[in-house]
Amino acid sequence: MSTQQKVLFGVDNSQFARDAVAAAGGLLKNNENLKITIFHGIPEPDLSYLSKAPLSAEALEKHLQLWSKEEQKVIRRAKEAVIDAGFDPDRVDTFYEEKCKDPVISMINLANKEDFETIALARWGARTLAQKIMGNVTYRLISIAYNLPVWMIEPRISSQDVLVTIVGADISRRVMEHTVKYFAHLKKSRFIFFHVIPPIPPQLHTSSYWDYVRDLSEEERQEDMVRRRKDYSERAQSIAEEGKERLIDAGVSEQNIAVKFQAQKEGIARDILTELQEGNYGVLVLGRKGFKDISQFGLGSKANKLVHTGHALMTCLVN
């Protein structure tokens, strides 16, 4: 696994965006392998108000130049914010796109073209209404950037402790690897590998499973379910233990790492939220989806609940 980390951080002209990139800079400043590129999509200016008092070609050009300079200040202010948070200036780049029609598509295209591994942005933007829990750009990016990890940052990150959610599926290995790669520099933070044990493993909710057990006796079905439940939890345990060893190898103290498994109480998403609140974690790492085939949707149901209800943290959605 490559040690290089390239994060594309989208900003607008809101204080939320500057606070979010500063919070990320403070959290990641000691990760010497990580480089941040700050992106700002400059839309075409709305000149409809000039229809009643049209400008000469020369005056219009000067107007557009001044407007462009003002928009470019957005990206400079964001860069200053991340540097002021202690992030190495040599590891901060900027990129702005003029006549940007859709910042979501622009960021995804740039990330794919320039091999950015992760896209990050604030939970809210300049146009987010006060009653909304997430900005429109943020929601759309989370929903459609299914091939890239996405970080959603709420500026008031509560701590630098990390909650890593684990399930008995392939996605959890990528979740674990993402955690080690991006956050193992947090030597003094707590890392908790957290698994909520469901009463019935998710893979048993598929039509193929019921086709398989249709001809089994009730006793055989119960034995098969017990075996699959055991395999599911053992797989999650194996991934969590591997993550623990890799964090220790990266220099995190063993006493700061724990593997916590618990039986489902209120529901998997609710149990994770309870752990987040009671443990005062500042970073949540989770998979975009688990077992179910949801290729037609952006998020699994549990991930969707968590990104909408988690607060005061950096939420890392791993593809």
mmCIF file of C-alpha atoms in Angstrom, residues 11 56 67 92 130 195 220 238 247 259 273 290 292:
data_model
loop_
_atom_site.group_PDB
_atom_site.id
_atom_site.type_symbol
_atom_site.label_atom_id
_atom_site.label_comp_id
_atom_site.label_asym_id
_atom_site.label_seq_id
_atom_site.Cartn_x
_atom_site.Cartn_y
_atom_site.Cartn_z
ATOM 1 C CA VAL A 11 -13.904 25.250 -0.422
ATOM 2 C CA SER A 56 -18.432 49.092 -22.717
ATOM 3 C CA TRP A 67 -14.580 39.804 -9.946
ATOM 4 C CA VAL A 92 -0.379 22.861 0.490
ATOM 5 C CA ALA A 130 -29.746 27.331 8.726
ATOM 6 C CA HIS A 195 -18.260 -3.733 15.878
ATOM 7 C CA GLU A 220 -30.151 -27.485 10.022
ATOM 8 C CA SER A 238 -9.515 -10.645 12.469
ATOM 9 C CA LEU A 247 -1.187 0.864 14.343
ATOM 10 C CA VAL A 259 -11.201 -3.653 20.006
ATOM 11 C CA LEU A 273 -23.993 7.118 17.449
ATOM 12 C CA GLY A 290 -21.585 -3.392 3.603
ATOM 13 C CA LYS A 292 -26.021 -5.386 0.241
#
